Short mmCIF file of C-alpha atoms and ligand atoms in Angstrom, two decimals:
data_model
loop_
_atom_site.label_atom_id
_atom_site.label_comp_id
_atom_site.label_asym_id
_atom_site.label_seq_id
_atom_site.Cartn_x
_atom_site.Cartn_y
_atom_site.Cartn_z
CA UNK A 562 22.47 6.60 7.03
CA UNK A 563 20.49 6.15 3.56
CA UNK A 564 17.71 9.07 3.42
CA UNK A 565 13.94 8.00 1.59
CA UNK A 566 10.99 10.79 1.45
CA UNK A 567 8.19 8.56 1.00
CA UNK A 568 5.26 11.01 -0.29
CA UNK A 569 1.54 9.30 0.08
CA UNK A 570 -0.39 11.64 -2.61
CA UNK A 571 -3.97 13.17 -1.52
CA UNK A 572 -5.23 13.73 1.83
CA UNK A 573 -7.23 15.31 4.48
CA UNK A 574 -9.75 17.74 2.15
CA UNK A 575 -8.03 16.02 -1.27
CA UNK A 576 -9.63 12.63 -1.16
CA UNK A 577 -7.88 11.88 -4.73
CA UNK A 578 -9.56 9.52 -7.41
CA UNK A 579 -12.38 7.85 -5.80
CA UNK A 580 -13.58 4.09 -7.51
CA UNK A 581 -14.95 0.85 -6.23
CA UNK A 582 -15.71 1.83 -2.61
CA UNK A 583 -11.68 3.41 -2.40
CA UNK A 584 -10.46 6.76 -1.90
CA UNK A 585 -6.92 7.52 -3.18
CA UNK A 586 -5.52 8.65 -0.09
CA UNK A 587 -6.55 6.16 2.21
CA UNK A 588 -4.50 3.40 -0.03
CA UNK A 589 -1.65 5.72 -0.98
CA UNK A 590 -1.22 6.35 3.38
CA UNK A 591 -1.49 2.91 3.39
CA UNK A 592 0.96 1.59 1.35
CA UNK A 593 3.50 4.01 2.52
CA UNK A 594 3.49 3.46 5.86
CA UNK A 595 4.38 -0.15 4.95
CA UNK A 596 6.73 0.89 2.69
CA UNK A 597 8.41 3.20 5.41
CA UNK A 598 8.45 -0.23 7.66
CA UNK A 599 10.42 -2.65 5.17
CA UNK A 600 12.37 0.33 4.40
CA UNK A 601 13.14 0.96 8.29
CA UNK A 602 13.99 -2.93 8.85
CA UNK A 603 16.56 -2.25 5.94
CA UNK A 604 18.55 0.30 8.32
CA UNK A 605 17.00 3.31 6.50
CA UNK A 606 16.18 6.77 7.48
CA UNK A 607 12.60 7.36 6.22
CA UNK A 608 10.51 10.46 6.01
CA UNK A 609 6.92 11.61 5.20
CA UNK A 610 4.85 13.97 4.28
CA UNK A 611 2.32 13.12 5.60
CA UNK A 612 1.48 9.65 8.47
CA UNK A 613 -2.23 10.76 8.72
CA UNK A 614 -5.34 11.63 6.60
CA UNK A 615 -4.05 15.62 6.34
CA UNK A 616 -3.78 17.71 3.26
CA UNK A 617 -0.06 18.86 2.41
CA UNK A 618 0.30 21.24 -0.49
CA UNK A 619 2.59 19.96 -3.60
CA UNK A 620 5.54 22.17 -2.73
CA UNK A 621 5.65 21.20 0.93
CA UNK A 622 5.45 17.65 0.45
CA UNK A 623 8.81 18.43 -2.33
CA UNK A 624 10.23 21.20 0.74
CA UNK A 625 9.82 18.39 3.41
CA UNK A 626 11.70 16.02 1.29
CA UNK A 627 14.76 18.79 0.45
CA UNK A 628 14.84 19.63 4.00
CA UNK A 629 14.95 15.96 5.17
CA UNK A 630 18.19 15.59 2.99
CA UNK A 631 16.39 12.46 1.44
CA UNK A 632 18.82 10.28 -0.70
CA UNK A 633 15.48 9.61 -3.00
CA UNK A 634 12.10 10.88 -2.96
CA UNK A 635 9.04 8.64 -4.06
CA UNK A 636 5.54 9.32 -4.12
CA UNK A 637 2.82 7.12 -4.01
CA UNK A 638 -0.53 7.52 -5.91
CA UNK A 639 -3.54 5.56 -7.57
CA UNK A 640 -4.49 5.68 -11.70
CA UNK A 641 -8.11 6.54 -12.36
CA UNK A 642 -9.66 6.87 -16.10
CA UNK A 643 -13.19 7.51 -17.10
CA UNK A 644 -12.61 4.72 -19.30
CA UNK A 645 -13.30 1.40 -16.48
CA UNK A 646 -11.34 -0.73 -18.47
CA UNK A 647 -8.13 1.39 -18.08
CA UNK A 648 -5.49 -1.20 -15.78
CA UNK A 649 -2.06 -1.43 -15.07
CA UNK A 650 0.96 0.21 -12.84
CA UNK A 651 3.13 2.91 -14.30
CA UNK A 652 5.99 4.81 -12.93
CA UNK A 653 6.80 8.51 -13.61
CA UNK A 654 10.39 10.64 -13.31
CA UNK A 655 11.07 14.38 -13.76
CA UNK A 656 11.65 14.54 -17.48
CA UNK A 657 15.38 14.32 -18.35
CA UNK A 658 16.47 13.25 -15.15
CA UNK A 659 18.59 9.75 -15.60
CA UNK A 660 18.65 9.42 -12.09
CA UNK A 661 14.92 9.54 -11.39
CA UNK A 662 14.20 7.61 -14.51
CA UNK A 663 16.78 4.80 -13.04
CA UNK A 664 14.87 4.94 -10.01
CA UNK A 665 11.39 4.61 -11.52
CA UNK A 666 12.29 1.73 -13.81
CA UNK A 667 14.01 -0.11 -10.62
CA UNK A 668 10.30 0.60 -8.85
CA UNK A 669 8.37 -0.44 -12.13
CA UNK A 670 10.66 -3.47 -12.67
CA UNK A 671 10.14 -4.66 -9.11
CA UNK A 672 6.36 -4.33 -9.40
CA UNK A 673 6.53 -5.96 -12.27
CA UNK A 674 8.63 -9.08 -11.10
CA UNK A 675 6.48 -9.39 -7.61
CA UNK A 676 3.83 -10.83 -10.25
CA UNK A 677 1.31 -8.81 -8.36
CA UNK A 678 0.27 -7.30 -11.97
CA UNK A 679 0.60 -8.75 -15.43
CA UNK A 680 -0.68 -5.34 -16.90
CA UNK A 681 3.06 -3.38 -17.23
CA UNK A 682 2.33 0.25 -18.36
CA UNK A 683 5.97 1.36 -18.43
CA UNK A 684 8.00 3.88 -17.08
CA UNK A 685 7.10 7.42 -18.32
CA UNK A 686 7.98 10.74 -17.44
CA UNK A 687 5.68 13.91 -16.27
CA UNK A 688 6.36 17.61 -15.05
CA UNK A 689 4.84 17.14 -11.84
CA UNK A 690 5.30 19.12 -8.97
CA UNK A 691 6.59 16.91 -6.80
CA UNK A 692 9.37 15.67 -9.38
CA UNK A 693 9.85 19.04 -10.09
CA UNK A 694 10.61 20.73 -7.05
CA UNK A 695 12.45 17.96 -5.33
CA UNK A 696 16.40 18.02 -5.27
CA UNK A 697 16.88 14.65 -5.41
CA UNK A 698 15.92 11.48 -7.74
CA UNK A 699 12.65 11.17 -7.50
CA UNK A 700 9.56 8.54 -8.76
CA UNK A 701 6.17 8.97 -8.49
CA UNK A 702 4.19 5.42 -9.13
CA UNK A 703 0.72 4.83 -10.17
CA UNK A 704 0.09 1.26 -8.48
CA UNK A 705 -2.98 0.61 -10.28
CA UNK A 706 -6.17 2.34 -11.45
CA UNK A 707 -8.79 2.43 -8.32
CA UNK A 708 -11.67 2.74 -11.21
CA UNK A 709 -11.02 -0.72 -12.51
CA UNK A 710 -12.47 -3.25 -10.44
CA UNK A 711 -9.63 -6.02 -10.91
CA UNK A 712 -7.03 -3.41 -9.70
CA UNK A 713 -9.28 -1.69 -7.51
CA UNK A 714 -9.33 -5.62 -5.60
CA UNK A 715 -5.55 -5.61 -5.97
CA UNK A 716 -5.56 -2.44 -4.22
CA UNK A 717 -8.09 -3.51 -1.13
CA UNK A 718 -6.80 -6.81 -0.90
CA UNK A 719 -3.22 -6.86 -1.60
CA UNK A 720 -0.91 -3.59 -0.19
CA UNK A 721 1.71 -5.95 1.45
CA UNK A 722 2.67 -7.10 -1.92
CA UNK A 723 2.41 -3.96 -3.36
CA UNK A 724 4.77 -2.14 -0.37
CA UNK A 725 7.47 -4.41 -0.39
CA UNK A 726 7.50 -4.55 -4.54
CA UNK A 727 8.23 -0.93 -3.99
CA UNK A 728 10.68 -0.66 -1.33
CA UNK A 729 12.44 -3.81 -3.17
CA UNK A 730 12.47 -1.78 -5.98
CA UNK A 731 13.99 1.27 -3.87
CA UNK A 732 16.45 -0.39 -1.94
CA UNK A 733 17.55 -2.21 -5.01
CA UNK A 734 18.22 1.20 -6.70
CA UNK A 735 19.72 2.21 -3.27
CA UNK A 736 22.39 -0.79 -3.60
CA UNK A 737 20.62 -2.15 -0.19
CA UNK A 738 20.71 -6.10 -0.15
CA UNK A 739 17.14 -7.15 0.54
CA UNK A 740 17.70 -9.20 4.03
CA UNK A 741 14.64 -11.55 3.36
CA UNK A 742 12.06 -9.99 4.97
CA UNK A 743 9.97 -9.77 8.46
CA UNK A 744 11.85 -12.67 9.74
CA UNK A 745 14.11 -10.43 12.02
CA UNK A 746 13.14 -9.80 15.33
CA UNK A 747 15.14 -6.55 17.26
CA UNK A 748 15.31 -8.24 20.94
CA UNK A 749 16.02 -5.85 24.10
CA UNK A 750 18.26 -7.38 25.96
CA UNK A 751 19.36 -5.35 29.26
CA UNK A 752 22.29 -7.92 30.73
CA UNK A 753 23.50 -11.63 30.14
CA UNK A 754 24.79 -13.40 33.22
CA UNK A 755 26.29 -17.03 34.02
CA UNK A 756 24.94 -17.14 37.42
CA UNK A 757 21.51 -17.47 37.10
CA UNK A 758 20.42 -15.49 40.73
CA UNK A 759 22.23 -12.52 38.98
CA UNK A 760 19.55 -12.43 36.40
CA UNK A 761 16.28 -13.12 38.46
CA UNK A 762 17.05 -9.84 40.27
CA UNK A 763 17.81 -8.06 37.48
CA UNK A 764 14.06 -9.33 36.17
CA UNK A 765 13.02 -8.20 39.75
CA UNK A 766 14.16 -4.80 39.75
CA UNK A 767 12.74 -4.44 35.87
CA UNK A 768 9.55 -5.76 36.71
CA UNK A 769 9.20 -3.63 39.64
CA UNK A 770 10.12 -0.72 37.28
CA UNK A 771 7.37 -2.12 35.18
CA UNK A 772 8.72 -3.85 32.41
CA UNK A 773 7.49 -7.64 31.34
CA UNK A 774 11.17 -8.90 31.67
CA UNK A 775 11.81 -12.38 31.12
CA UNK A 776 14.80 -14.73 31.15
CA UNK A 777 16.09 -16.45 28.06
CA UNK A 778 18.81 -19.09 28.28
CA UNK A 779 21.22 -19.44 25.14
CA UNK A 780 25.28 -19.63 24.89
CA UNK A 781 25.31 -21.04 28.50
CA UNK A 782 24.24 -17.68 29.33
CA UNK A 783 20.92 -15.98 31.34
CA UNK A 784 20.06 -13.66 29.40
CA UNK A 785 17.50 -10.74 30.46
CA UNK A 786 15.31 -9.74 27.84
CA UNK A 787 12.87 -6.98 28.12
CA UNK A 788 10.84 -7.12 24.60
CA UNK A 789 10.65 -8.48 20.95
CA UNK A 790 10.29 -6.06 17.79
CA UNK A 791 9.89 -7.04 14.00
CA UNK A 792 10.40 -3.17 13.56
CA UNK A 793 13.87 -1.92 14.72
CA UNK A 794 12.41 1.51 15.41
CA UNK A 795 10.13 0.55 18.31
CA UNK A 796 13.06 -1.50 19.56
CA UNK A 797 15.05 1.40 19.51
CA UNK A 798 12.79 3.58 21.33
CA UNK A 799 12.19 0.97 24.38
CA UNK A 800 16.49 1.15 24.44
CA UNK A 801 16.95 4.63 24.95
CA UNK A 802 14.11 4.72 27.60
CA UNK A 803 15.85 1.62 29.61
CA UNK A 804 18.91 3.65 29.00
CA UNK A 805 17.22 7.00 29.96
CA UNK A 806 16.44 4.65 33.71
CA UNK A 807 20.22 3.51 34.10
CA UNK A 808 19.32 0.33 32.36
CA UNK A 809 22.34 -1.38 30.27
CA UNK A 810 19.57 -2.17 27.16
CA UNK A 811 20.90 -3.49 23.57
CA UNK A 812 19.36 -4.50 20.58
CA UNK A 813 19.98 -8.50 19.71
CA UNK A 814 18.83 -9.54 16.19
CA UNK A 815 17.33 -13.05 15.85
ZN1 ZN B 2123 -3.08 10.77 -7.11
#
């Protein structure tokens, strides 16, 4: 299964760059969560280094990635200037690296092509820590400068766009087909059954275990369903507990 470290920069005591009414961190938490969520709906393994406002030190956040065994590592931050007037999304990789530079230009390109910006900064490259210290390709994108107040709005108003830019831009560089997007829903379905009596008590005895089972008729077939997901994950989780109760649960995508 395809590995991504998804680093939001900042937190907990390390607000970041602070502009318009934003903190850093609270965006960059933000917008990798959502990240993490396309990414997961794309059949991919994705860590963090951090799901709440908490401080991480540089070479944790790059230790948690190399432990993870992360295909790519990409870390998520916000420009600031003194200058207001400074706009625009840039991408950074480890100096020298092809590999990260391939995968900041696929993040920078996507960006780019999402039309969310028109101001195109370009891909750079930077001896930070976190490029640094990670074993893997890794990108660290500047989505836009919180002390300009047209990206600043871009930032408040617009981190769907901005998430799945990225993790189109990653799972293009991962050679991961994007599948269209939040259509999909991950169904629990726990048996299908032609007689339809079969299926009412299986609803019975799920409902008197607690679950909100209801019957769906497709195929010719009465079919038990037990919940709806638009993120695999959680789907997954309410499987292995069904499981975990002698419960026959699979996932059905539609
Ligand atoms: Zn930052």
């Amino acid at each position: 299964m395809t590995k991504v470290f998804l680093d939001a920069g900042h937190g907990g005591k390390d607000p970041g760059a602070l502009g318009n009414g934003l903190r850093e961190k609270d965006i960059n938490l933000s917008v990798a969560l959502k990240i993490g969520n396309i990414l997961k709906n794309h059949g991919v393994n994705v860590g963090y280094s951090r799901t709440t406002d908490v401080f991480v030190e540089l070479q944790d956040r790059a230790t948690m990635a190399n432990n993870f065994g992360a295909d790519v590592f990409v870390s998520i931050h916000c420009n600031a200037f003194h200058d207001s007037s400074a706009q625009g999304v840039e991408t950074y990789s480890y100096p020298g690296s092809m590999s990260g530079r391939n995968l900041a230009k696929a993040i920078q390109d996507s960006i780019i092509a999402s039309g969310v910006y028109t101001k195109d900064r370009g891909i750079k490259t930077a001896n930070y820590a976190v490029l640094r210290l990670t074993n893997m390709p890794a990108a660290l994108v500047e989505l836009a400068f919180i002390t300009n107040p047209q990206d600043a709005d871009i930032l408040r108003n617009r981190q769907d766009d901005l998430a799945l830019a990225v993790a189109k831009g990653i799972l293009n560089n991962l050679g991961i087909p994007y599948n269209g997007g939040g259509t999909a829903l991950y169904k629990v379905q726990v048996g299908a059954f032609s007689i339809r009596e079969n299926a009412e008590n299986l609803v019975n005895q799920l409902k008197a275990d607690g679950y909100n089972a209801i019957i769906v008729v497709s195929g010719g077939l009465y079919k038990v369903q037990v919940g709806a997901f638009r993120i695999r994950e959680n789907a997954e989780a309410l499987v292995n507990e069904l499981k975990s109760k002698g419960y026959d649960a699979i996932i059905v995508i539609g």
